[in-house]
XYZ file of C-alpha atoms in Angstrom:
208
model
C 227.482 233.300 107.839
C 228.424 234.989 104.709
C 225.905 236.909 102.179
C 226.851 234.098 99.522
C 225.868 231.096 101.985
C 222.717 232.920 102.763
C 221.608 232.916 99.256
C 222.421 229.101 98.719
C 220.236 228.392 101.480
C 217.242 230.663 100.311
C 217.827 229.472 96.854
C 218.054 225.819 97.232
C 214.580 225.263 95.921
C 213.987 226.888 92.844
C 210.475 226.250 92.272
C 209.542 228.164 95.176
C 212.283 230.955 95.298
C 212.039 231.780 91.704
C 208.797 233.700 92.251
C 210.432 236.161 94.636
C 214.211 236.275 93.636
C 214.178 235.240 89.820
C 217.850 236.389 89.127
C 219.479 234.844 91.922
C 217.845 231.473 91.732
C 218.511 231.237 88.006
C 222.283 231.847 88.860
C 222.026 229.511 91.722
C 220.431 226.763 89.619
C 222.952 227.208 86.666
C 226.019 227.032 89.128
C 224.986 224.597 91.543
C 222.051 221.976 90.022
C 222.428 219.249 87.636
C 221.342 219.588 83.992
C 218.791 216.886 84.747
C 216.998 219.200 87.324
C 216.664 221.715 84.686
C 215.384 219.179 82.340
C 212.957 217.742 85.001
C 211.526 221.253 85.426
C 211.370 222.059 81.711
C 209.117 218.596 81.123
C 206.753 219.226 83.653
C 206.536 223.030 82.406
C 205.829 221.550 79.079
C 203.236 219.554 80.202
C 201.590 222.403 81.988
C 202.028 224.765 79.092
C 200.276 222.066 76.778
C 197.446 222.066 79.259
C 197.211 225.959 79.092
C 197.116 225.659 75.574
C 193.915 223.969 75.397
C 192.277 226.757 77.253
C 189.451 228.291 74.778
C 189.802 225.473 72.009
C 186.985 223.201 70.808
C 185.892 220.437 73.130
C 186.666 217.103 71.588
C 183.721 214.974 72.710
C 185.101 211.758 70.924
C 188.030 211.721 73.602
C 187.584 211.771 77.645
C 189.269 214.404 79.667
C 191.548 211.626 80.866
C 193.023 211.197 77.172
C 193.087 214.734 76.366
C 195.459 215.274 79.622
C 197.584 212.101 78.715
C 197.947 213.232 75.287
C 198.955 216.836 76.484
C 201.446 215.132 78.573
C 203.019 213.461 75.448
C 203.017 216.059 73.003
C 203.686 219.064 75.535
C 206.882 217.298 76.907
C 208.123 216.590 73.919
C 207.360 219.811 71.866
C 208.340 222.167 74.605
C 211.962 220.537 75.206
C 212.570 220.689 71.301
C 211.327 224.245 70.929
C 213.533 225.017 74.135
C 216.506 223.410 72.576
C 215.858 225.435 69.007
C 215.195 228.693 70.985
C 218.467 228.177 73.041
C 220.685 227.960 69.878
C 219.060 230.752 68.357
C 219.189 232.950 71.676
C 222.951 231.897 71.976
C 223.644 232.959 68.087
C 222.112 236.223 68.585
C 223.266 236.809 72.182
C 227.055 236.455 70.799
C 226.458 239.575 68.563
C 225.818 241.481 71.868
C 228.741 240.006 73.416
C 226.662 237.592 75.753
C 228.311 234.806 77.319
C 225.748 232.356 77.599
C 225.962 229.105 75.442
C 223.250 226.636 74.200
C 223.326 224.489 77.613
C 222.833 227.051 79.890
C 220.029 229.092 77.907
C 218.506 225.719 77.671
C 218.214 225.255 81.288
C 217.188 229.031 81.773
C 214.322 228.771 79.480
C 213.336 225.465 81.378
C 213.111 227.411 84.318
C 211.090 229.987 82.981
C 208.035 227.633 83.020
C 208.128 227.374 86.645
C 204.763 229.847 87.075
C 202.974 227.472 84.584
C 203.695 224.503 86.828
C 202.466 226.479 89.768
C 199.187 226.912 87.708
C 198.917 223.241 86.642
C 196.867 222.108 89.522
C 194.156 225.074 89.057
C 194.132 223.974 85.460
C 193.282 220.647 85.905
C 190.603 221.509 88.483
C 189.375 223.873 86.404
C 188.976 221.685 83.619
C 187.266 219.025 85.838
C 184.837 221.450 87.503
C 183.752 223.534 84.739
C 185.019 222.211 81.406
C 182.414 224.530 79.692
C 184.139 227.486 80.677
C 187.352 226.186 80.093
C 186.745 224.828 76.600
C 184.840 226.270 73.606
C 181.787 224.162 73.846
C 178.675 224.707 72.042
C 174.859 225.119 73.424
C 175.282 225.070 77.106
C 173.534 227.777 78.990
C 175.955 229.335 81.393
C 175.067 230.567 84.975
C 176.796 233.529 86.986
C 179.114 231.222 88.507
C 180.351 229.977 85.171
C 181.385 233.688 84.453
C 183.213 234.145 87.564
C 185.274 230.895 87.027
C 186.106 232.203 83.691
C 187.253 235.448 84.607
C 189.245 234.201 87.776
C 190.912 231.255 85.668
C 191.476 233.792 82.767
C 193.316 236.188 85.247
C 195.455 233.564 86.462
C 196.645 232.406 83.152
C 197.196 235.993 82.082
C 199.082 236.774 85.412
C 201.172 233.659 84.799
C 201.973 234.258 80.952
C 203.036 237.773 82.106
C 205.501 236.348 84.678
C 206.833 233.995 82.171
C 207.602 236.536 79.915
C 209.431 238.568 82.488
C 211.315 235.541 83.637
C 212.518 235.023 80.212
C 213.958 238.438 80.192
C 215.552 238.028 83.534
C 216.895 234.524 82.617
C 218.487 235.665 79.176
C 220.089 238.594 81.060
C 221.490 236.347 83.531
C 222.765 233.664 81.473
C 224.449 235.859 78.810
C 225.650 238.277 81.659
C 223.864 241.191 80.005
C 221.599 244.049 80.706
C 217.697 243.349 80.743
C 217.243 245.721 77.916
C 219.365 243.949 75.807
C 217.761 240.618 76.702
C 214.691 241.757 75.845
C 216.178 243.081 72.388
C 217.765 239.407 71.678
C 214.115 237.637 72.660
C 212.715 240.178 70.425
C 214.718 239.582 67.442
C 214.323 235.817 68.258
C 210.836 235.980 67.994
C 210.653 237.842 64.830
C 213.212 235.433 63.080
C 211.073 232.649 64.369
C 207.877 234.195 63.045
C 209.467 234.701 59.518
C 210.895 231.056 59.347
C 207.378 229.782 60.315
C 205.613 231.909 57.910
C 207.881 230.952 55.179
C 207.540 227.264 56.189
C 203.659 227.844 55.843
C 203.711 229.246 52.767
C 205.476 226.390 51.179
C 203.220 223.931 52.790
C 200.156 225.711 51.064
């Protein structure tokens, strides 16, 4: 069995293998998985990201937990995929300056795959929201017990760890899609973030 064949067998399930072999998994997915696979992963990742975005927000008493989860699914999927498409176009344009080879399609697929750590975290977040909503949301006038603080610290650690891993995967993914070094990839992501922040700031000024 050749080394290439072994890589294909090991990386046939990206949702699992990306945690230990991110570059090989992204390469395998871009070369051998259909575009719809990345789209599907990105949709679930968008849902997971929207759920995590609720962490620390004020609890909306007029909505049930099920309604908030449903709303997160609808808005999260649409918003995440739209943002990924815009970001992929931006990363493609900036990357071309650094002689990157990635196009909008491959970068969009890559960005969708980088949400996998949030997908792993989604069952924990859903359980946390149901088990101890007073620690997940910003709920006023509720006395906390010691177990509440423990749940908060453990849950916050998981969210922080997943967010750091998503950031690392973005660097590795852009590096692989553009066939450039990780340092160039980091710099491209930094420029894209600065540009996005400036555009968002200007847009908000005009809205005020």
